[in-house]
Structure formats: C-alpha cells, structure tokens
Amino acid sequence: MKLTQLDIEKFDRYLRNEMEAQEKETFEQRLEGNNELREELTHLQLIQDGLRLDDLQQKKKMLEDWDDEIEEDKKTNLFGIGWKWSVAATILLIVTAWLIWPQKGPGESDLFVSYFKPLELDISGVRSANKDPDNERSNNFKIATRDYIIESYDKAAPALLKVYEEEKDTLMLLYAGIAFLAEKNTDKALDALDRIDVWPEELKDHVMWYKALLFLDKQENEKAKKEFGELIEKEGDYSDKAKVIMEKLD
Amino acid sequence: MDWIEHIKTDADRALKDIYKKHRSQCLMWLGTKFSLPKEDCKEIFQHAVVILYDNVMKQKVAENKSSLKTYLFGIAKFKAYEYIRFKQKWTTNDTFPMLKDHVVGDIEDKLDYENKLNEVQQALSEMGDPCKSVLKLFYYQQLNMESITQLMGYKNADTTKNIKYKCIKRLRKHIFEHKEVNQQ
C-alpha cells in the first residue's frame, strides 16, 4: 500500500490519541473493513516499539557507563588519599580490632546477623487490628508502613512510634522496635518493645523473639537465654530456631 | 520542578541524578533482601531506572502520587523477582533481554514479535541520524513538530515534518518492502 504524507499523519494522530471522538470512530470503522490499512497500522506500531526499545537500550548502556565512572571514582578516592595515610589507617584498624576482639562474646553478632530478619508487615493484619476498620488510617500510618515495607527503617522507626502515640495501636510498637533494631539502635528498640505492656497473644512470640535477638546483639547473653528459653517452652513458631541458638550459646 | 517533569525535560541529567542518589542504598537493599551478588543487583537497579524513565515517557506515572524512592524501589523489587525467575533462560547472545520482555509485553506470539523488533532495530542502526533521532523524538518521546524543530535546529516545523515523512518512508521500505521482495 502506498502511503501519502496525509495518510501517515492520520495514523500518527490515531496512535498519539489526538483524534476527536467522531474522527476516531470513523477511522476505526475504516480499519475494520480494510486489511491493508490494518497492516499498515501494525507496521507503524512495530516501528514505534522498535524506537522505544532502541531508546531504552541506549539509556541502559548510558547507566552502565556511569556505573563504571562511579566505580573508577571510588578507586581514585581510595588511592588518592596517599599511601602513608592508608598504611596508618590499616595499622590503626588492626590494633583496634586486636584490642576489641577478646572482649567480644563467642560470635553473638554472627548469630544476630544470621537470625535477624525484620518481620514482614502484613497490611491486612494491621488494618484488621484497627479498632475501627471502616475508618481510614491516618496519613502518618501510610507513610510509616510504606517506609517499613521499602525497608527504609531509619525513617520508619520514628514514624511508627508517632503512629503509636496517635492511635495507641500496640502493633506499631512492635514494628517500631524491629525497625530500630534493623538500624542497630538497640536502646530505642528495647524501649519500644518494653512499652508493649499489654501483649495480645499473637504478638507475644514476636516480641520475645526480637527482644532475645536484641540482647544477643548487646551481648547480654543471660537475658537473651531467658527469652529464648521461654520461646522453647512455648513450642511456637520460633521454638526450633531458639533451640539452635541456645545450643550455640551454651 | 518535580522528578517526573525533570525526566520529561532533561532525561539524561535527571537519570544521572537519580542513579547517583539511590544507587548505593538500592544495591544494598537488593543484596540483603534477595541475597544476590553485587553485579546482579547493579543489573536490576539499572533496569529499574530505565523502566522508571519508560513509564514517565509512556505517561504511566500518576503525577506525584508517590515519592521517587518508593516508586523506584517498587520497580526494583518487581524486577528482582523477574530476574531471579528468568535469568536461566536468557542466553549470553541476548542483549538486554529484560528490556525486550518489557517492551514486547504479553502478546501472543512473543518470539515472532521479538524477531520483528530486531529487524526494526537493525534498520534503524543502518539508517542512523538524523532520521533515528527525529523518529524517536516524535514516536517515542511524543514531542510535537515545533519542539523537534528546536531540538534538531531545523528551519521550521514544515521542514521537520518533511524530514520525518521521508524517514518513515525509508524505514518502512527497508523493513517491510525489502522483506516482501525476499519472501517472493
């Protein structure tokens, strides 16, 4: 089919959604009864997709180049500070590590890293825990839970505390505690978890588990063992993991 | 200016800013969440940034509905699942298979469409500039003739219109008519 400039302009306006309703309807009717015209439209759509893919691939290539630049900059900065300073820093690091190492417990940090995984935030659970499910949750709640979900714990932790202050929803304290713990702010994490004075049954295990891990990270092994011991006794979801950790601690 | 507008008006600069700002946090997040090596995390993050750009161009992003970080990390998360699921099936000959998958979408005869797209890309690279740029600005970035005239430094919109017409004719001839002759 031979296409004139006017034909192509018409196709373009159709593809760019620039036609008035009446014109669009007439054009679509023409398309329905004309195979050749339909084929031309398919060709143009294919060209559009080809151009799109080409552009996206170019952008991907561009990002790869930038990444190489970033990596290169990092290396330059590392070596650019001068070898004397690098040697001094390394010696200082070795001496510090040597001084600190014997005071640390037998791998509590490793245990914490191996077992600490923030509790997934179940939005439906959180909603149903609300006293008035018909009432839309506050904007602060939405921001706090969003930050928690995308693992932006530094922002999520104080935001969740704020939601607790506003709504007195105990679950928010649990998530705030976990978020603080993810940020390695053990004092604030403990403060949040300790504030859960009335424990709904379904929260108990979670609170005990994260408190146990928190004590592990603080190298307060006796307190950690107490929490793990209770979890083993309860024979709940955390019981098996608690047993393994207890064996390693003993 | 919000990030959507920034991408629309100066894509390369906006993407560079976004890439630099969120790179380290997103790589760390992907690494921890999916236990992937750094190189894989980079691949996923780069795809996420490109798809963010594509979504802005295709007007799939609602104005300021969510913050850039939330949106970008959301795409990265989705892409990470895709990457883990399909990594095995991609061959080393494929260039950017994730992007191809993204553009092709859920059509019935995927393989056939991918082959056709390869032909279009081959023709585009043979044709080169200014045709490739003019067509891209018009068909993908959806700019009007006046804006393309300014960007390409042409005399007026009529000149641009004329160039665009000649380019699309050449491209069609190269892909479709050339193919028909070969098939006869």
CSV table of N, CA and C in Angstrom, one decimal, chain B residues 46-152:
chain,number,residue,atom,x,y,z
B,46,GLN,N,19.8,-0.9,37.4
B,46,GLN,CA,19.9,-0.2,36.1
B,46,GLN,C,18.6,-0.4,35.3
B,47,HIS,N,18.1,-1.6,35.3
B,47,HIS,CA,16.8,-1.8,34.6
B,47,HIS,C,15.7,-1.0,35.3
B,48,ALA,N,15.7,-1.0,36.6
B,48,ALA,CA,14.7,-0.3,37.3
B,48,ALA,C,14.7,1.2,36.9
B,49,VAL,N,15.8,1.8,36.8
B,49,VAL,CA,15.9,3.2,36.4
B,49,VAL,C,15.4,3.4,35.0
B,50,VAL,N,15.8,2.5,34.1
B,50,VAL,CA,15.4,2.6,32.7
B,50,VAL,C,13.8,2.5,32.6
B,51,ILE,N,13.3,1.6,33.4
B,51,ILE,CA,11.8,1.4,33.3
B,51,ILE,C,11.1,2.5,33.9
B,52,LEU,N,11.7,3.1,34.9
B,52,LEU,CA,11.1,4.3,35.5
B,52,LEU,C,11.0,5.4,34.4
B,53,TYR,N,12.1,5.5,33.7
B,53,TYR,CA,12.1,6.5,32.6
B,53,TYR,C,11.0,6.2,31.5
B,54,ASP,N,10.9,4.9,31.2
B,54,ASP,CA,10.0,4.5,30.2
B,54,ASP,C,8.5,4.8,30.7
B,55,ASN,N,8.3,4.5,31.9
B,55,ASN,CA,6.9,4.8,32.5
B,55,ASN,C,6.6,6.2,32.5
B,56,VAL,N,7.6,7.1,32.7
B,56,VAL,CA,7.3,8.5,32.6
B,56,VAL,C,7.0,8.9,31.1
B,57,MET,N,7.8,8.4,30.2
B,57,MET,CA,7.6,8.7,28.8
B,57,MET,C,6.2,8.1,28.3
B,58,LYS,N,5.8,7.0,28.8
B,58,LYS,CA,4.5,6.4,28.3
B,58,LYS,C,3.4,6.9,29.2
B,59,GLN,N,3.7,7.9,30.0
B,59,GLN,CA,2.7,8.5,30.9
B,59,GLN,C,1.9,7.5,31.8
B,60,LYS,N,2.7,6.6,32.3
B,60,LYS,CA,2.1,5.6,33.2
B,60,LYS,C,2.3,6.0,34.7
B,61,VAL,N,3.0,7.1,34.9
B,61,VAL,CA,3.2,7.5,36.3
B,61,VAL,C,2.2,8.6,36.6
B,62,ALA,N,1.4,8.4,37.6
B,62,ALA,CA,0.5,9.5,38.0
B,62,ALA,C,1.3,10.6,38.7
B,63,GLU,N,0.9,11.8,38.4
B,63,GLU,CA,1.6,12.9,39.0
B,63,GLU,C,1.8,12.9,40.5
B,64,ASN,N,3.0,12.8,41.0
B,64,ASN,CA,3.3,13.0,42.4
B,64,ASN,C,2.6,12.1,43.3
B,65,LYS,N,2.1,10.9,42.8
B,65,LYS,CA,1.3,10.0,43.7
B,65,LYS,C,2.2,9.4,44.8
B,66,SER,N,3.4,9.1,44.4
B,66,SER,CA,4.3,8.6,45.4
B,66,SER,C,5.7,9.2,45.2
B,67,SER,N,6.5,9.0,46.2
B,67,SER,CA,7.8,9.6,46.1
B,67,SER,C,8.7,8.8,45.1
B,68,LEU,N,9.7,9.5,44.6
B,68,LEU,CA,10.5,8.8,43.6
B,68,LEU,C,11.1,7.5,44.2
B,69,LYS,N,11.6,7.6,45.4
B,69,LYS,CA,12.3,6.5,46.0
B,69,LYS,C,11.3,5.3,46.2
B,70,THR,N,10.1,5.5,46.6
B,70,THR,CA,9.2,4.5,46.8
B,70,THR,C,8.9,3.8,45.4
B,71,TYR,N,8.7,4.7,44.5
B,71,TYR,CA,8.4,4.2,43.1
B,71,TYR,C,9.5,3.4,42.5
B,72,LEU,N,10.7,3.9,42.6
B,72,LEU,CA,11.9,3.2,42.1
B,72,LEU,C,12.2,1.9,42.8
B,73,PHE,N,12.1,1.9,44.1
B,73,PHE,CA,12.4,0.7,44.8
B,73,PHE,C,11.3,-0.4,44.5
B,74,GLY,N,10.1,0.1,44.3
B,74,GLY,CA,9.0,-0.8,43.9
B,74,GLY,C,9.3,-1.5,42.6
B,75,ILE,N,9.8,-0.7,41.6
B,75,ILE,CA,10.1,-1.3,40.3
B,75,ILE,C,11.3,-2.3,40.5
B,76,ALA,N,12.3,-1.9,41.3
B,76,ALA,CA,13.4,-2.7,41.5
B,76,ALA,C,13.0,-4.1,42.1
B,77,LYS,N,12.1,-4.0,43.1
B,77,LYS,CA,11.7,-5.2,43.7
B,77,LYS,C,11.0,-6.2,42.7
B,78,PHE,N,10.1,-5.6,41.9
B,78,PHE,CA,9.4,-6.4,40.9
B,78,PHE,C,10.4,-7.0,39.9
B,79,LYS,N,11.4,-6.2,39.5
B,79,LYS,CA,12.4,-6.6,38.5
B,79,LYS,C,13.3,-7.7,39.1
B,80,ALA,N,13.6,-7.6,40.4
B,80,ALA,CA,14.4,-8.6,41.1
B,80,ALA,C,13.7,-10.0,41.0
B,81,TYR,N,12.4,-10.0,41.2
B,81,TYR,CA,11.7,-11.3,41.2
B,81,TYR,C,11.8,-11.8,39.7
B,82,GLU,N,11.6,-10.9,38.8
B,82,GLU,CA,11.7,-11.3,37.3
B,82,GLU,C,13.1,-11.9,37.0
B,83,TYR,N,14.1,-11.2,37.5
B,83,TYR,CA,15.4,-11.5,37.2
B,83,TYR,C,15.8,-12.9,37.7
B,84,ILE,N,15.3,-13.2,39.0
B,84,ILE,CA,15.6,-14.5,39.6
B,84,ILE,C,14.9,-15.6,38.8
B,85,ARG,N,13.7,-15.3,38.4
B,85,ARG,CA,12.8,-16.3,37.7
B,85,ARG,C,13.4,-16.6,36.3
B,86,PHE,N,13.8,-15.6,35.6
B,86,PHE,CA,14.1,-15.8,34.2
B,86,PHE,C,15.6,-15.8,33.8
B,87,LYS,N,16.5,-15.6,34.8
B,87,LYS,CA,17.9,-15.5,34.5
B,87,LYS,C,18.4,-16.7,33.7
B,88,GLN,N,17.9,-17.9,34.1
B,88,GLN,CA,18.4,-19.1,33.4
B,88,GLN,C,18.1,-19.2,32.0
B,89,LYS,N,17.0,-18.7,31.6
B,89,LYS,CA,16.5,-18.9,30.2
B,89,LYS,C,17.2,-17.9,29.2
B,90,TRP,N,17.8,-16.8,29.8
B,90,TRP,CA,18.4,-15.9,28.8
B,90,TRP,C,19.8,-16.4,28.4
B,91,THR,N,20.0,-16.3,27.1
B,91,THR,CA,21.3,-16.7,26.6
B,91,THR,C,22.3,-15.5,26.6
B,92,THR,N,23.6,-15.8,26.5
B,92,THR,CA,24.5,-14.7,26.5
B,92,THR,C,24.4,-13.8,25.2
B,93,ASN,N,23.8,-14.4,24.2
B,93,ASN,CA,23.6,-13.6,22.9
B,93,ASN,C,22.6,-12.5,23.0
B,94,ASP,N,21.7,-12.7,24.0
B,94,ASP,CA,20.6,-11.7,24.1
B,94,ASP,C,21.2,-10.4,24.6
B,95,THR,N,20.8,-9.3,24.0
B,95,THR,CA,21.2,-8.0,24.5
B,95,THR,C,20.1,-7.4,25.3
B,96,PHE,N,20.2,-7.1,26.5
B,96,PHE,CA,19.2,-6.6,27.4
B,96,PHE,C,17.9,-7.3,27.3
B,97,PRO,N,17.8,-8.6,27.5
B,97,PRO,CA,16.6,-9.4,27.4
B,97,PRO,C,15.4,-8.9,28.2
B,98,MET,N,15.8,-8.3,29.4
B,98,MET,CA,14.7,-7.8,30.3
B,98,MET,C,14.0,-6.6,29.6
B,99,LEU,N,14.7,-5.8,28.9
B,99,LEU,CA,14.1,-4.7,28.3
B,99,LEU,C,13.2,-5.1,27.1
B,100,LYS,N,13.7,-6.2,26.4
B,100,LYS,CA,12.9,-6.7,25.3
B,100,LYS,C,11.6,-7.2,25.8
B,101,ASP,N,11.7,-8.0,26.9
B,101,ASP,CA,10.5,-8.5,27.5
B,101,ASP,C,9.5,-7.4,27.9
B,102,HIS,N,10.1,-6.4,28.5
B,102,HIS,CA,9.3,-5.3,28.9
B,102,HIS,C,8.5,-4.6,27.8
B,103,VAL,N,9.2,-4.4,26.7
B,103,VAL,CA,8.6,-3.8,25.5
B,103,VAL,C,7.6,-4.7,24.8
B,104,VAL,N,7.9,-6.0,24.7
B,104,VAL,CA,7.1,-6.9,24.0
B,104,VAL,C,5.8,-7.1,24.8
B,105,GLY,N,5.9,-7.2,26.1
B,105,GLY,CA,4.7,-7.4,26.9
B,105,GLY,C,4.1,-8.8,26.8
B,106,ASP,N,2.8,-8.8,26.9
B,106,ASP,CA,2.1,-10.1,26.9
B,106,ASP,C,1.4,-10.5,25.6
B,107,ILE,N,2.1,-10.3,24.5
B,107,ILE,CA,1.4,-10.6,23.3
B,107,ILE,C,1.5,-12.1,23.0
B,108,GLU,N,0.7,-12.6,22.1
B,108,GLU,CA,0.6,-14.0,21.9
B,108,GLU,C,1.8,-14.6,21.3
B,109,ASP,N,2.3,-14.1,20.1
B,109,ASP,CA,3.5,-14.7,19.5
B,109,ASP,C,4.7,-13.9,19.8
B,110,LYS,N,5.2,-14.1,21.0
B,110,LYS,CA,6.3,-13.3,21.6
B,110,LYS,C,7.6,-13.3,20.7
B,111,LEU,N,7.9,-14.6,20.3
B,111,LEU,CA,9.1,-14.8,19.6
B,111,LEU,C,9.1,-14.1,18.3
B,112,ASP,N,8.0,-14.2,17.6
B,112,ASP,CA,7.8,-13.6,16.2
B,112,ASP,C,8.0,-12.1,16.4
B,113,TYR,N,7.4,-11.5,17.4
B,113,TYR,CA,7.4,-10.1,17.6
B,113,TYR,C,8.8,-9.6,17.9
B,114,GLU,N,9.5,-10.4,18.7
B,114,GLU,CA,10.9,-10.1,19.1
B,114,GLU,C,11.8,-10.1,17.8
B,115,ASN,N,11.6,-11.1,16.9
B,115,ASN,CA,12.3,-11.1,15.7
B,115,ASN,C,12.1,-9.9,14.9
B,116,LYS,N,10.8,-9.5,14.8
B,116,LYS,CA,10.4,-8.3,14.0
B,116,LYS,C,11.1,-7.0,14.6
B,117,LEU,N,11.1,-7.0,15.9
B,117,LEU,CA,11.7,-5.8,16.6
B,117,LEU,C,13.2,-5.8,16.3
B,118,ASN,N,13.9,-7.0,16.2
B,118,ASN,CA,15.3,-7.0,15.9
B,118,ASN,C,15.5,-6.4,14.5
B,119,GLU,N,14.6,-6.7,13.6
B,119,GLU,CA,14.7,-6.2,12.2
B,119,GLU,C,14.6,-4.7,12.2
B,120,VAL,N,13.6,-4.2,13.0
B,120,VAL,CA,13.4,-2.7,13.1
B,120,VAL,C,14.7,-2.1,13.6
B,121,GLN,N,15.2,-2.7,14.6
B,121,GLN,CA,16.5,-2.1,15.3
B,121,GLN,C,17.6,-2.1,14.3
B,122,GLN,N,17.7,-3.2,13.5
B,122,GLN,CA,18.8,-3.3,12.6
B,122,GLN,C,18.7,-2.2,11.5
B,123,ALA,N,17.4,-2.0,11.0
B,123,ALA,CA,17.2,-1.0,10.0
B,123,ALA,C,17.5,0.4,10.6
B,124,LEU,N,17.1,0.6,11.9
B,124,LEU,CA,17.3,1.9,12.5
B,124,LEU,C,18.8,2.2,12.6
B,125,SER,N,19.6,1.2,12.9
B,125,SER,CA,21.0,1.4,13.1
B,125,SER,C,21.7,1.7,11.7
B,126,GLU,N,21.1,1.0,10.7
B,126,GLU,CA,21.7,1.3,9.4
B,126,GLU,C,21.3,2.7,8.9
B,127,MET,N,20.1,3.1,9.2
B,127,MET,CA,19.7,4.4,8.8
B,127,MET,C,20.4,5.5,9.5
B,128,GLY,N,20.7,5.4,10.8
B,128,GLY,CA,21.4,6.4,11.6
B,128,GLY,C,20.7,7.7,11.7
B,129,ASP,N,21.5,8.7,12.1
B,129,ASP,CA,20.9,10.1,12.3
B,129,ASP,C,20.9,10.9,11.0
B,130,PRO,N,20.1,11.9,10.8
B,130,PRO,CA,19.1,12.4,11.8
B,130,PRO,C,17.8,11.6,11.9
B,131,CYS,N,17.6,10.7,10.9
B,131,CYS,CA,16.3,10.0,10.9
B,131,CYS,C,16.0,9.3,12.2
B,132,LYS,N,16.9,8.6,12.8
B,132,LYS,CA,16.7,7.9,14.0
B,132,LYS,C,16.2,8.8,15.1
B,133,SER,N,16.9,9.9,15.3
B,133,SER,CA,16.6,10.9,16.3
B,133,SER,C,15.2,11.5,16.1
B,134,VAL,N,15.0,11.9,14.9
B,134,VAL,CA,13.7,12.6,14.6
B,134,VAL,C,12.5,11.6,14.9
B,135,LEU,N,12.7,10.4,14.4
B,135,LEU,CA,11.6,9.4,14.6
B,135,LEU,C,11.4,9.1,16.1
B,136,LYS,N,12.5,9.0,16.8
B,136,LYS,CA,12.4,8.7,18.2
B,136,LYS,C,11.8,9.9,19.0
B,137,LEU,N,12.1,11.1,18.7
B,137,LEU,CA,11.5,12.2,19.3
B,137,LEU,C,10.0,12.3,19.1
B,138,PHE,N,9.7,11.9,17.9
B,138,PHE,CA,8.2,12.0,17.5
B,138,PHE,C,7.4,10.8,18.0
B,139,TYR,N,7.9,9.6,17.7
B,139,TYR,CA,7.1,8.4,18.0
B,139,TYR,C,7.3,7.9,19.5
B,140,TYR,N,8.5,8.1,20.1
B,140,TYR,CA,8.6,7.6,21.4
B,140,TYR,C,8.4,8.7,22.5
B,141,GLN,N,9.2,9.8,22.2
B,141,GLN,CA,9.1,10.9,23.3
B,141,GLN,C,7.9,11.8,23.1
B,142,GLN,N,7.1,11.5,22.0
B,142,GLN,CA,5.8,12.1,21.7
B,142,GLN,C,5.9,13.7,21.6
B,143,LEU,N,7.1,14.2,21.2
B,143,LEU,CA,7.2,15.6,21.1
B,143,LEU,C,6.5,16.1,19.8
B,144,ASN,N,6.1,17.4,19.9
B,144,ASN,CA,5.4,18.0,18.7
B,144,ASN,C,6.5,18.5,17.7
B,145,MET,N,6.0,18.9,16.5
B,145,MET,CA,6.9,19.3,15.4
B,145,MET,C,7.8,20.5,15.9
B,146,GLU,N,7.1,21.4,16.6
B,146,GLU,CA,7.9,22.7,17.0
B,146,GLU,C,9.0,22.3,17.9
B,147,SER,N,8.8,21.4,18.9
B,147,SER,CA,9.8,21.1,19.8
B,147,SER,C,11.0,20.3,19.1
B,148,ILE,N,10.6,19.4,18.2
B,148,ILE,CA,11.6,18.7,17.4
B,148,ILE,C,12.5,19.6,16.6
B,149,THR,N,11.8,20.6,16.0
B,149,THR,CA,12.5,21.6,15.1
B,149,THR,C,13.5,22.3,16.0
B,150,GLN,N,13.1,22.7,17.2
B,150,GLN,CA,14.1,23.4,18.0
B,150,GLN,C,15.3,22.5,18.4
B,151,LEU,N,14.9,21.3,18.8
B,151,LEU,CA,16.0,20.4,19.3
B,151,LEU,C,16.9,20.1,18.2
B,152,MET,N,16.4,19.9,17.0
B,152,MET,CA,17.3,19.4,15.9
B,152,MET,C,17.9,20.6,15.1
